[in-house]
Coordinates of C-alpha atoms and ligand atoms in Angstrom, one line a residue:
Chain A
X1 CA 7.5 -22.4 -36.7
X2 CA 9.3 -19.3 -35.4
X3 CA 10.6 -19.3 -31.4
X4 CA 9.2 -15.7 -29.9
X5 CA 10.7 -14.4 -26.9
X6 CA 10.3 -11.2 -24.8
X7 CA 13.8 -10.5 -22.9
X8 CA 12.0 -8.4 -20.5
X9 CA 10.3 -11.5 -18.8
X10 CA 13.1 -13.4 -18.3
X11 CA 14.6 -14.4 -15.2
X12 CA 17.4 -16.1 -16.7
X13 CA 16.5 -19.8 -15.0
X14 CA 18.0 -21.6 -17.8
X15 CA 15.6 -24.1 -18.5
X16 CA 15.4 -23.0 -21.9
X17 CA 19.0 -23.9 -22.4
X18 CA 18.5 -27.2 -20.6
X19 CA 15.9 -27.9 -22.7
X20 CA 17.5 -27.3 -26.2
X21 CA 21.1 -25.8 -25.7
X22 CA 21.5 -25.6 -29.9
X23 CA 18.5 -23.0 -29.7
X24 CA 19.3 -21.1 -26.4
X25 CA 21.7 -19.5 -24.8
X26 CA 22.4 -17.0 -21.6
X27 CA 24.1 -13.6 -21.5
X28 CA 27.2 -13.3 -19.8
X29 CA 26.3 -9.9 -19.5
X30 CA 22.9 -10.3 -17.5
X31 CA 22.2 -13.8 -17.7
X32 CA 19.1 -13.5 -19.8
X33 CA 18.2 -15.5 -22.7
X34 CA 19.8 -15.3 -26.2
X35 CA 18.1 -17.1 -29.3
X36 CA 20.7 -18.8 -31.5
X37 CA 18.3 -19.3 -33.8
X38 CA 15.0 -18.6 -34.3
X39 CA 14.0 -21.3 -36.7
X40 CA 13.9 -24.7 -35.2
X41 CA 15.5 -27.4 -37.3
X42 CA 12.4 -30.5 -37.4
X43 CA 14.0 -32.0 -35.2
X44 CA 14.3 -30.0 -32.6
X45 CA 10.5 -28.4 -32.5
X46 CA 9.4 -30.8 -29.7
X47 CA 12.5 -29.6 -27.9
X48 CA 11.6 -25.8 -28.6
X49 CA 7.9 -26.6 -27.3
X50 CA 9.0 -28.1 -24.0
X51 CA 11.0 -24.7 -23.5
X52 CA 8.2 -23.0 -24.2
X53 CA 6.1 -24.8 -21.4
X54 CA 9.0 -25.1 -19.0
X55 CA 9.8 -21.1 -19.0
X56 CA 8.8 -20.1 -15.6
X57 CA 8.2 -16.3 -16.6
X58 CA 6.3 -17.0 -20.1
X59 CA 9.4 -15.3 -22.0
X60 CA 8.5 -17.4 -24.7
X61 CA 6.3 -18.7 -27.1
X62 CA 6.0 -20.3 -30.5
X63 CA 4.5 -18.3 -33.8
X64 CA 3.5 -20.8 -36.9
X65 CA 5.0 -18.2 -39.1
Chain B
X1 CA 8.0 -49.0 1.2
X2 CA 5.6 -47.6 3.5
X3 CA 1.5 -48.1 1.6
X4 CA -0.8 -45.1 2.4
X5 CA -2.5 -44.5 -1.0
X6 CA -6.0 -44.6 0.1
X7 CA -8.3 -41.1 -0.4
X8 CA -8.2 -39.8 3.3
X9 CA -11.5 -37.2 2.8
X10 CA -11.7 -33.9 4.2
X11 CA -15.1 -32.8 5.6
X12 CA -16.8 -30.7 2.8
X13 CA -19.6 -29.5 4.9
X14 CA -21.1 -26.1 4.1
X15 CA -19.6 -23.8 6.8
X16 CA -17.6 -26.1 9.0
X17 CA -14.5 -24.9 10.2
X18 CA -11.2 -25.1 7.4
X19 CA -9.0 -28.0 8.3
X20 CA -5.6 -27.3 9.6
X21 CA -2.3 -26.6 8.0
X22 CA 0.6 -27.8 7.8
X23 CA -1.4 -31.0 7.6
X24 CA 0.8 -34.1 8.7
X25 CA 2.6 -36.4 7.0
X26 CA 1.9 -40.0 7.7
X27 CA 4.2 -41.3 5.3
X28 CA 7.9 -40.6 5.1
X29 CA 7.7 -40.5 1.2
X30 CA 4.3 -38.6 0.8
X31 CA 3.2 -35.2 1.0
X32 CA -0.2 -34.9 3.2
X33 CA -2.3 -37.4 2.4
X34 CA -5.2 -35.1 2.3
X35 CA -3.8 -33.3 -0.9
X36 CA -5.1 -36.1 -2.8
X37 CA -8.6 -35.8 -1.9
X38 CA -8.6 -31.5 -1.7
X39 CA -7.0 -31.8 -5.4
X40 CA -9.9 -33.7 -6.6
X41 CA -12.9 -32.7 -4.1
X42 CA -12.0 -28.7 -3.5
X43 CA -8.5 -27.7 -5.4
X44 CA -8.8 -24.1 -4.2
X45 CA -9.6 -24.5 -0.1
X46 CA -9.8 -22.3 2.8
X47 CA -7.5 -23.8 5.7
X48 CA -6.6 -22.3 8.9
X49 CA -2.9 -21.8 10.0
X50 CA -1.7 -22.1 13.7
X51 CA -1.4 -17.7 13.6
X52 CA -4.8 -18.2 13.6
X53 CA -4.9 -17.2 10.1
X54 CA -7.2 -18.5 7.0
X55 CA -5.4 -18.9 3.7
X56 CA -6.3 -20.8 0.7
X57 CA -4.7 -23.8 -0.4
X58 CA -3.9 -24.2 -4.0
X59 CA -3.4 -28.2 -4.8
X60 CA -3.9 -28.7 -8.4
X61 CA -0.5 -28.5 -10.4
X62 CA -3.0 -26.3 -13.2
X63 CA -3.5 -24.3 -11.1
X64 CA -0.1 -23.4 -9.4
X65 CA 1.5 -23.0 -12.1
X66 CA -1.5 -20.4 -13.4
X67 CA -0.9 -18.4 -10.1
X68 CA 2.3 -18.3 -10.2
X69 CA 2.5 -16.5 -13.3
X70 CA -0.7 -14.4 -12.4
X71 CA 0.6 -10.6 -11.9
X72 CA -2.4 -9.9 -9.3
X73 CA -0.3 -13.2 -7.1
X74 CA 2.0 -10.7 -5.1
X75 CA 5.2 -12.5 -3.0
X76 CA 4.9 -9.9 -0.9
X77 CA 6.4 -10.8 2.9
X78 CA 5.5 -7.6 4.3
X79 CA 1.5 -8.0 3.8
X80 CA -0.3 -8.8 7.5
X81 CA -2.3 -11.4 5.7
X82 CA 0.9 -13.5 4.5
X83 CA 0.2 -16.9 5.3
X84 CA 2.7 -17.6 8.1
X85 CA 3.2 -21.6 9.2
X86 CA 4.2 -20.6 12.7
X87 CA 3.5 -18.3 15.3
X88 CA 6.7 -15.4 14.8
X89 CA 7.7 -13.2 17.1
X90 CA 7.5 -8.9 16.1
X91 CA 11.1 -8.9 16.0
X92 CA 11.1 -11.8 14.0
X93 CA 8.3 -11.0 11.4
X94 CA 10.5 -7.9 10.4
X95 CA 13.2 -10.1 9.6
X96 CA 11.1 -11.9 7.1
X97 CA 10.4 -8.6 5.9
X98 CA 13.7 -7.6 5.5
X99 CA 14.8 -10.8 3.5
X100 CA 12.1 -11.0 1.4
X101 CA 12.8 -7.1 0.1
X102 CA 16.0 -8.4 -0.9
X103 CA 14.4 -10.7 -3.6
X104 CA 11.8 -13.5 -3.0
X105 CA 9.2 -11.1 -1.2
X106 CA 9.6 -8.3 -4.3
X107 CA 6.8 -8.3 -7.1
X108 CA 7.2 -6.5 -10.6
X109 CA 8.9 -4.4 -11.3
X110 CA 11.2 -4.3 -8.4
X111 CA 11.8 -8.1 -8.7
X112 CA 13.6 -7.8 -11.9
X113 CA 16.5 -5.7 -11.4
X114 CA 17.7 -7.4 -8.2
X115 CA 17.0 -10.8 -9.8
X116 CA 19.5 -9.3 -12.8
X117 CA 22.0 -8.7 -10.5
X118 CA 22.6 -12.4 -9.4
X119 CA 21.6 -14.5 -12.7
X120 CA 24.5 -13.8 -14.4
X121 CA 26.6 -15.6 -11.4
X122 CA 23.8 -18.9 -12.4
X123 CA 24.1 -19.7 -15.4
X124 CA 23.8 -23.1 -16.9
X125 CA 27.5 -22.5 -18.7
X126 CA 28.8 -20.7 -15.0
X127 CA 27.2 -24.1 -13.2
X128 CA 29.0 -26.3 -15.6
X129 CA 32.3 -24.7 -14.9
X130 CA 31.9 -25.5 -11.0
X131 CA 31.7 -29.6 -12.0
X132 CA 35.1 -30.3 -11.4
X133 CA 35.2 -28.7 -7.9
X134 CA 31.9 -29.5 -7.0
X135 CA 33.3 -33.2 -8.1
X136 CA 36.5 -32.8 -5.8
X137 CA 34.5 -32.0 -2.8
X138 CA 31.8 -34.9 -2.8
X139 CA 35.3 -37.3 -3.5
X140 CA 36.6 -35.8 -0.3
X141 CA 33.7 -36.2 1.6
X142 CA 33.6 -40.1 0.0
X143 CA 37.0 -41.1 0.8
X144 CA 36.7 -39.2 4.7
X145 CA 33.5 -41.8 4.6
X146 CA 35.0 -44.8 3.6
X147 CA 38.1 -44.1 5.9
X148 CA 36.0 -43.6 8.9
X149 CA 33.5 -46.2 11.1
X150 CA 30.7 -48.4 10.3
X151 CA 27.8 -47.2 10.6
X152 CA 28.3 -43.4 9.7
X153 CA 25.6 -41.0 9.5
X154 CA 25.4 -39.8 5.6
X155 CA 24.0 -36.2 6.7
X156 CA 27.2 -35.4 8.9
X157 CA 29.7 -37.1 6.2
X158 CA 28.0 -36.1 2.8
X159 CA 24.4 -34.6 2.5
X160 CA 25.9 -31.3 4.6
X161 CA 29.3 -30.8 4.0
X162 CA 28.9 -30.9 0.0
X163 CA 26.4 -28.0 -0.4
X164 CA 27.9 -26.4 2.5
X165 CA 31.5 -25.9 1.1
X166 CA 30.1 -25.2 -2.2
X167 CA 27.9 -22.7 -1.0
X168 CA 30.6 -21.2 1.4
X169 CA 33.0 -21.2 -2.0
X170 CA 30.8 -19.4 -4.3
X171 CA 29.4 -16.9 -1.6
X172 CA 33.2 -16.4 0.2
X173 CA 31.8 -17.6 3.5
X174 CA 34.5 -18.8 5.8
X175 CA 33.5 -22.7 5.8
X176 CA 35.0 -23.2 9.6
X177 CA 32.0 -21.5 10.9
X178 CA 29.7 -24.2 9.5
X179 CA 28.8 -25.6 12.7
X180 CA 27.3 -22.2 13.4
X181 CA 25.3 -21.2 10.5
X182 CA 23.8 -25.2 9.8
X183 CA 22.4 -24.8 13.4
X184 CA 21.1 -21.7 12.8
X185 CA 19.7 -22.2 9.3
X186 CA 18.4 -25.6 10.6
X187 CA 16.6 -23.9 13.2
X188 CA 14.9 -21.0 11.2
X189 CA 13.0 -23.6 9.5
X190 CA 11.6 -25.6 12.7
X191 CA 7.8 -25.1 13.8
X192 CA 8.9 -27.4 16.8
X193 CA 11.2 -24.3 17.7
X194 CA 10.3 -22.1 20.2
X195 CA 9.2 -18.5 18.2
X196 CA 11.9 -16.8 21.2
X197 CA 14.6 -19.3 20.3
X198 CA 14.1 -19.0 16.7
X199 CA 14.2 -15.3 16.6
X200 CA 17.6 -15.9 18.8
X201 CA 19.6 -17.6 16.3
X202 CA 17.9 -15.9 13.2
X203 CA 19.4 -13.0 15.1
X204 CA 22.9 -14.7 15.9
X205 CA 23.1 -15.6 12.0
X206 CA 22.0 -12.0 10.8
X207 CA 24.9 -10.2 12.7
X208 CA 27.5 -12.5 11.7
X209 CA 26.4 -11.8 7.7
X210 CA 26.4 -7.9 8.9
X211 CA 29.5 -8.4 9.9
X212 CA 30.5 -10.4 6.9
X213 CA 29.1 -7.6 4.0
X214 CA 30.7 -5.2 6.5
X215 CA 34.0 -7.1 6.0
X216 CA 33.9 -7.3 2.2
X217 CA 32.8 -3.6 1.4
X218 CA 35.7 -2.7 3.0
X219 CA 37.3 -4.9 1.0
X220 CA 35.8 -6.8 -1.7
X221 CA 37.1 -10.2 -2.4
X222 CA 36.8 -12.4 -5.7
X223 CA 33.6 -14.3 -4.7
X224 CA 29.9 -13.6 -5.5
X225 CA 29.3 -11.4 -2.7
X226 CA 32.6 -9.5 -3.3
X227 CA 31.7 -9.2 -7.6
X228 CA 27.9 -8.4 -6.4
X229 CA 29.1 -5.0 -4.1
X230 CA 31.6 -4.1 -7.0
X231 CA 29.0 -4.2 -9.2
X232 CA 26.3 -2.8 -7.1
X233 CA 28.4 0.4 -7.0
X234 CA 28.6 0.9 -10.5
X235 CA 24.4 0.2 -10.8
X236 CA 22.8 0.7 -7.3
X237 CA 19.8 -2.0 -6.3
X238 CA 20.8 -2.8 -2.8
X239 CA 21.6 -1.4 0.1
X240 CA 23.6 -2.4 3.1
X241 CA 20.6 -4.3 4.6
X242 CA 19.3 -5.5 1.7
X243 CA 23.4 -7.8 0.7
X244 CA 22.6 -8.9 4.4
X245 CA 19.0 -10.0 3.7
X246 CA 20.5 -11.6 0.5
X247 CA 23.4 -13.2 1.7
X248 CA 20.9 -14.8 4.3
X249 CA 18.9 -16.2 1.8
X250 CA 21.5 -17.2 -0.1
X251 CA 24.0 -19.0 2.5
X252 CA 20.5 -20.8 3.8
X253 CA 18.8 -21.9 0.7
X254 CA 21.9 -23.1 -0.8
X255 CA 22.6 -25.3 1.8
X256 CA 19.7 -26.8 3.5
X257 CA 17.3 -27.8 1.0
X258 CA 20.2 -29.3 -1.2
X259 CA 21.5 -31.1 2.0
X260 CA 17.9 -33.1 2.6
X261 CA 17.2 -33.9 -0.9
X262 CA 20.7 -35.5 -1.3
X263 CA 19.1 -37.8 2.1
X264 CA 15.9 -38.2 1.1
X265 CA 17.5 -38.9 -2.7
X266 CA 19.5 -41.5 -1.4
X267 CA 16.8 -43.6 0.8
X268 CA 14.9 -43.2 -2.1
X269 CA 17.3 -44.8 -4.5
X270 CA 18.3 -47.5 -2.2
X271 CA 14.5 -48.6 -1.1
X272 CA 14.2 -49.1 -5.2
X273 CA 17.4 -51.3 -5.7
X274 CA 16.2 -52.1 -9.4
X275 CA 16.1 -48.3 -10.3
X276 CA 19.3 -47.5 -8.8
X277 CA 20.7 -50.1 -10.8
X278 CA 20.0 -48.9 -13.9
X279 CA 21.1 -45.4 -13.3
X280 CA 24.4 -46.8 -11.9
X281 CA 24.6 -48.8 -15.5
X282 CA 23.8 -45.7 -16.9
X283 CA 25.9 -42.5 -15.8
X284 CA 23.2 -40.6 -18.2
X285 CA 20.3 -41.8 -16.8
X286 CA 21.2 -39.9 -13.6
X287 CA 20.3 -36.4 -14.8
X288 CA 16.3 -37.6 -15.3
X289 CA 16.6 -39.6 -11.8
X290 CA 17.1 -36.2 -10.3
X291 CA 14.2 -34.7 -11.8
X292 CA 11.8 -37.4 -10.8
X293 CA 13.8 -37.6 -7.2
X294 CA 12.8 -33.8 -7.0
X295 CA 9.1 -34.4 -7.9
X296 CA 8.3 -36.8 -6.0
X297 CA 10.4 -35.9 -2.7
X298 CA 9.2 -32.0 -3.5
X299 CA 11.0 -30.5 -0.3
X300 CA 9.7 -27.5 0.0
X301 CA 5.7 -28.1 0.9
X302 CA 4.4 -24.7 0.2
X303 CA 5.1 -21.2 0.0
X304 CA 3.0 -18.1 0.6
X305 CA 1.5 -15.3 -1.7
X306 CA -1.1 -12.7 -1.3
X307 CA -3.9 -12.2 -4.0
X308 CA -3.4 -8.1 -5.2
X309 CA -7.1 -8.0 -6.5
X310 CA -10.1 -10.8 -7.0
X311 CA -9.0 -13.6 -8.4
X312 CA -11.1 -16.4 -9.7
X313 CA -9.9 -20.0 -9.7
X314 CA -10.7 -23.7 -9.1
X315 CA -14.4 -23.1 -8.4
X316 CA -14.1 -20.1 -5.8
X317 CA -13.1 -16.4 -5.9
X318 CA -10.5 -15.5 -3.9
X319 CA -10.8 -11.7 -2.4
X320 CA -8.0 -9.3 -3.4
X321 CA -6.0 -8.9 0.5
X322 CA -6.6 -12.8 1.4
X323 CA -3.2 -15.1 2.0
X324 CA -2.7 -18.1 -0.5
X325 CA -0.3 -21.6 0.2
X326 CA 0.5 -23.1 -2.8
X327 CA 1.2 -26.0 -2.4
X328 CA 4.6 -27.4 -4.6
X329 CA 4.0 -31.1 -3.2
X330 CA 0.6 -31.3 -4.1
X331 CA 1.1 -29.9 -7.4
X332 CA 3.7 -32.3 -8.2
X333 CA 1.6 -35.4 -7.7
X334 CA -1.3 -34.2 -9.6
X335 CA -2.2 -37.4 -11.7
X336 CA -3.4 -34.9 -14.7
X337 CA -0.2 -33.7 -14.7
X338 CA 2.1 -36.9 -14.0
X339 CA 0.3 -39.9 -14.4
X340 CA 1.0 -42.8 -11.8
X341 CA 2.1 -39.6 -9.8
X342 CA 2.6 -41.1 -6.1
X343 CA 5.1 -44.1 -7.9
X344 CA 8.8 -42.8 -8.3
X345 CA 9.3 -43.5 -11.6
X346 CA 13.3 -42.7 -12.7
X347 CA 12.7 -43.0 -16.0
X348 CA 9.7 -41.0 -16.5
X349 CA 11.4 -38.0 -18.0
X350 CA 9.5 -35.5 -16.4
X351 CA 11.1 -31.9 -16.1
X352 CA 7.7 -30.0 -15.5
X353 CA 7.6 -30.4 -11.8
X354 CA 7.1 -28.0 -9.9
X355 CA 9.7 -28.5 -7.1
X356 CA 11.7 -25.7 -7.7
X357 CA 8.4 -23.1 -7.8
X358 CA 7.7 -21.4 -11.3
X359 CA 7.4 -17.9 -12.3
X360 CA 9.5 -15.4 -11.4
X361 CA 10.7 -16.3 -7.8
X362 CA 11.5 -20.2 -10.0
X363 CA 14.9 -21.1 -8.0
X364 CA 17.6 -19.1 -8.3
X365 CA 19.6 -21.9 -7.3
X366 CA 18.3 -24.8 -9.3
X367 CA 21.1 -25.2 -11.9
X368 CA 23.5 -25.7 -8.5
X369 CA 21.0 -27.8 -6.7
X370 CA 20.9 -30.2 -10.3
X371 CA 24.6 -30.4 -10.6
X372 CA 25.0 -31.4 -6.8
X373 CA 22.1 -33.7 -6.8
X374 CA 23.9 -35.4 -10.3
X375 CA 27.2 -35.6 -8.5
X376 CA 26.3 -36.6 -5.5
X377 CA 24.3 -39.9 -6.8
X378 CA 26.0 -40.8 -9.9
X379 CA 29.8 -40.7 -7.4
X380 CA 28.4 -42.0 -4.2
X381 CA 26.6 -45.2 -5.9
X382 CA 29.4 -46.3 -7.8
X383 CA 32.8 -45.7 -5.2
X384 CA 30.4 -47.5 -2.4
X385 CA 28.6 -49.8 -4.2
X386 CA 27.5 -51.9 -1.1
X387 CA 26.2 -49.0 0.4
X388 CA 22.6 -49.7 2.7
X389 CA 20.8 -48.3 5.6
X390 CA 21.8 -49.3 8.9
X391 CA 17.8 -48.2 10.5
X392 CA 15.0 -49.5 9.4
X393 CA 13.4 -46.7 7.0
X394 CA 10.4 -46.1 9.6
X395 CA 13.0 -45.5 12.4
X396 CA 14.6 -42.6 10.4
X397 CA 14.3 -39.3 11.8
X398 CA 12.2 -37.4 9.1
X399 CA 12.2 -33.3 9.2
X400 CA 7.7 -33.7 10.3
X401 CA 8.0 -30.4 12.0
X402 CA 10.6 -28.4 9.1
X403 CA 9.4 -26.0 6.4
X404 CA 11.9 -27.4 4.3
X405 CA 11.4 -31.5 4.4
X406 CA 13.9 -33.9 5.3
X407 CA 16.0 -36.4 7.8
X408 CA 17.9 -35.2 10.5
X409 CA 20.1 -38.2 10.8
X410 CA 20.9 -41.0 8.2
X411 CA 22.8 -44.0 9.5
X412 CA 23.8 -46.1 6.8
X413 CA 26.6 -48.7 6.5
X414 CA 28.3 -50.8 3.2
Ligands
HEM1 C1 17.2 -29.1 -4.0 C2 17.4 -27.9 -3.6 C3 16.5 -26.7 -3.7 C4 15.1 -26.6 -3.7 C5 14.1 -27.8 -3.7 C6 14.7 -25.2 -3.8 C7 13.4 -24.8 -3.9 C8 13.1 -23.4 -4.1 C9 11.7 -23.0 -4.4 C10 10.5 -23.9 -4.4 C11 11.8 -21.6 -4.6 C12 10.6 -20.7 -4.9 C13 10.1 -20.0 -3.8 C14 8.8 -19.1 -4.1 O1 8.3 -19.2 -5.2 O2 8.3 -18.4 -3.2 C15 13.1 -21.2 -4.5 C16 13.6 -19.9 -4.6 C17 14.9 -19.6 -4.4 N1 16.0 -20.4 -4.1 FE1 16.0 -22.4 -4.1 N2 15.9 -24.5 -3.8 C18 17.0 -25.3 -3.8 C19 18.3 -24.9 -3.8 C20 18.8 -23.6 -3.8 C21 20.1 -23.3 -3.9 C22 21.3 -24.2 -4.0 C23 20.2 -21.9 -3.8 C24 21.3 -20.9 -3.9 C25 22.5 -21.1 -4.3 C26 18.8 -21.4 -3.8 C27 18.4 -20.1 -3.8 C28 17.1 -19.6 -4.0 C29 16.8 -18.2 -4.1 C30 17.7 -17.1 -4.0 C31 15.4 -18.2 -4.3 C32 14.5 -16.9 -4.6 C33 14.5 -16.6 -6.0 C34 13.6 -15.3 -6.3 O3 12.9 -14.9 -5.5 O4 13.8 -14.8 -7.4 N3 18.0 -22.5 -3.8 N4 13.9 -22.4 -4.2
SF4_2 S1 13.5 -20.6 -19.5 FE1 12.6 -18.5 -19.7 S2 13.2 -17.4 -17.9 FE2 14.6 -19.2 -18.1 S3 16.4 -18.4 -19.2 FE3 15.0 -19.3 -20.7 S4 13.7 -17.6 -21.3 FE4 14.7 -16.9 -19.5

């Protein structure tokens, strides 16, 4: 399970990091999203799917790479 | 707890004239209680507006979110067949205009860069670091409370003054002139209003914030409209009218939609004594109470869009150039989305609602709006623990008439 995002599509809302702060983080440059890692633990792969759904601009998406 | 779940059914016939809209509220907690039926019965419905207008009315929370993120859905305000909820004035219609260009009326790709401009100030980790003054303001506001008389009215003593100063803090508006812009912000959002005496004080607030950005281009000060002219020199998105438009938006959504949902939060919590009682056992809890207190109350009704080309949804195809109201409040009590949907359920969890929009126009100011809401209820429960209402919940004067829902006053006592 890989985490996919497109940069250009975000609009920095933060769910994401709400969501699952040890996968995402914000710029403090622009305040779009950064992937600590893109790689979800087991754990953490419901929390990277309700990212995914939650993302307002479709920035992100899973691949089952 | 005022009862109206029954299916109030719309009239279906073939080529009978679209119901109305804004369609009243007949309970205090509830949006329309014809959403229910149109979500099931027609999800994608013509209504007509008091302009005169048709638009239709998007219900189903599948939906909503679909359109939202649908490219041929333009925001923009400028297009004569934006769905307006209230006769406007000329004058006044160019003042929507005018916001709007400055970010929530602006489609790809000229949303982006503006929106860049002003995330950076929003972060979740920048929205953290406010807690401990957002914290010291709602403890003023409590201890100004508990000095003063029984009954006091919550809106005047806490639900204003806490996103007011914060907003007035972060933006470097002067907060002594908070009489002045509530009124005027209040005001904008009123179909009661007269369209002349709307325009008036839409007008009144506009020159002051022309004055304002005037003030800090000459000299820039170290608050987000300051930082944003800095850095707009260096990168160019907005002009003089634009930071005006923008400061508008920003001085008047960060204040007023906060203020009702922390009064609408708290007659919520306190008609449902057993859930307030266990988020005040559990300072954690209070986060997912916020969530479920912004789905179900879902301030903000509807907003308008315009479809860019055909668009085919819920049954119907919608002609490119025809208005669209989707409606937030229906959305968020769609039962295939949140089952049980009309019961306020603190514990349910739910983040997916759609109260603060989704797509690209999602709340800039949602992080802020969370972190005042968390405050706000987990402080105010637990320094006035006897805290009630001193009106019976039918007497309270709910916003019927306001774009943005809400109470006008909320006496309480403890
Ligand atoms: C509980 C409080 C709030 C609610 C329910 C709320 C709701 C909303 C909704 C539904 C939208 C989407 C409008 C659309 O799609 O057309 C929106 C956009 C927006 N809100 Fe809020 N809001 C709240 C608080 C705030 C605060 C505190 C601020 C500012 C500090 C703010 C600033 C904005 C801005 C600037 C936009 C436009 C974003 C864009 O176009 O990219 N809001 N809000
Ligand atoms: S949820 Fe989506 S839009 Fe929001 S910050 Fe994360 S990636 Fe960006």
């Amino acid at each position: 399970m890989r985490i996919v995002m497109d940069r250009e599509y975000c609009v920095g809302s933060g769910q994401c990091v709400l969501s699952a702060p040890e996968l995402f983080d914000q710029s403090e440059e622009d305040g779009r999203v950064l992937l600590r890692t893109a790689r979800p633990e087991p754990a953490a792969i419901d929390r990277s799917r309700i990212a995914v759904d939650l993302c307002p601009s479709r920035a992100l998406s899973l691949a089952d790479d | 707890m005022v009862q109206n779940r029954m299916l109030t059914s719309v009239s279906s016939a073939a080529g009978a004239e679209p119901p109305a809209f804004p369609m009243p509220r007949t309970c205090p907690f509830d949006p329309p209680a014809e959403y229910a039926a149109l979500r099931i019965e027609r999800p994608v419905t013509q209504v007509r507006l008091p302009t005169g207008q048709l638009a239709w009315l998007v219900t189903r929370y599948e939906d909503v979110r679909r359109l939202l993120t649908d490219p041929r859905v333009s925001s923009d305000r400028e297009h004569p067949n934006l769905p307006l909820t209230e006769p406007v004035t000329p004058e006044s219609r160019r003042r929507i205009a005018a916001v709007g260009r400055s970010l929530i009326g602006l489609d790809p790709p000229e949303h982006a860069p503006r929106r860049r401009m002003l995330v950076t100030e929003f972060t979740v980790r920048r929205i953290q670091a406010l807690r401990p003054h957002i914290q010291q303001v709602v403890d003023g506001c409590i201890d100004e409370l508990l000095a003063g008389p029984r009954p006091a009215d919550l809106v005047a003593a806490l639900s204003l003054p806490v996103p007011s100063m914060v907003i007035c803090e972060l933006l470097g508006v002067p907060y002594s002139d908070r009489e002045f812009f509530e009124r005027c912000s209040t005001a904008q959002l009123r179909r009661s209003i007269p369209a002349e005496e709307r325009q008036r004080t839409t007008g009144e607030l506009r020159a002051y914030l022309d004055r304002l950005v005037t003030a800090k281009e000459a000299a820039p000060g170290e608050d987000l409209l300051g930082r944003l002219i800095v850095h707009n020199r260096e990168t160019p998105v907005f002009d003089h009218e634009l930071l005006v438009g923008l400061a508008m938006l920003l001085l008047v959504a960060g204040h007023e939609s906060t203020a009702n949902m922390i009064s609408l939060g708290v007659v919520g919590l306190l008609e449902h004594p057993e859930q307030l009682a266990q988020i005040t056992a559990d300072p954690a809890a209070v986060d997912m109470a916020v969530e479920e207190l912004l789905r179900y109350f879902c301030i903000v009704d509807a907003q308008p869009r315009v479809a860019a080309a055909d668009i085919e949804i819920g049954g119907v195809t919608i002609p490119a150039g025809d208005g669209l109201l989707i409606a937030f409040a229906a959305a968020n009590r769609d039962e295939e989305a949140f089952p049980a949907a009309s019961t306020m359920d603190l514990g349910r969890g739910a983040r997916n609602h759609v109260a603060f929009g989704y797509g690209i126009h999602q709340c800039l100011g949602q992080n802020l709006a969370r972190e005042e809401l968390q405050i706000v209820f987990s402080t105010l429960f637990a320094r006035v623990p006897g805290l009630r209402l001193a009106a019976r919940v039918e007497e309270l004067p709910f916003k019927k008439d306001s774009n943005v829902y809400g109470i006008d006053q909320l006496p309480v006592t403890w």
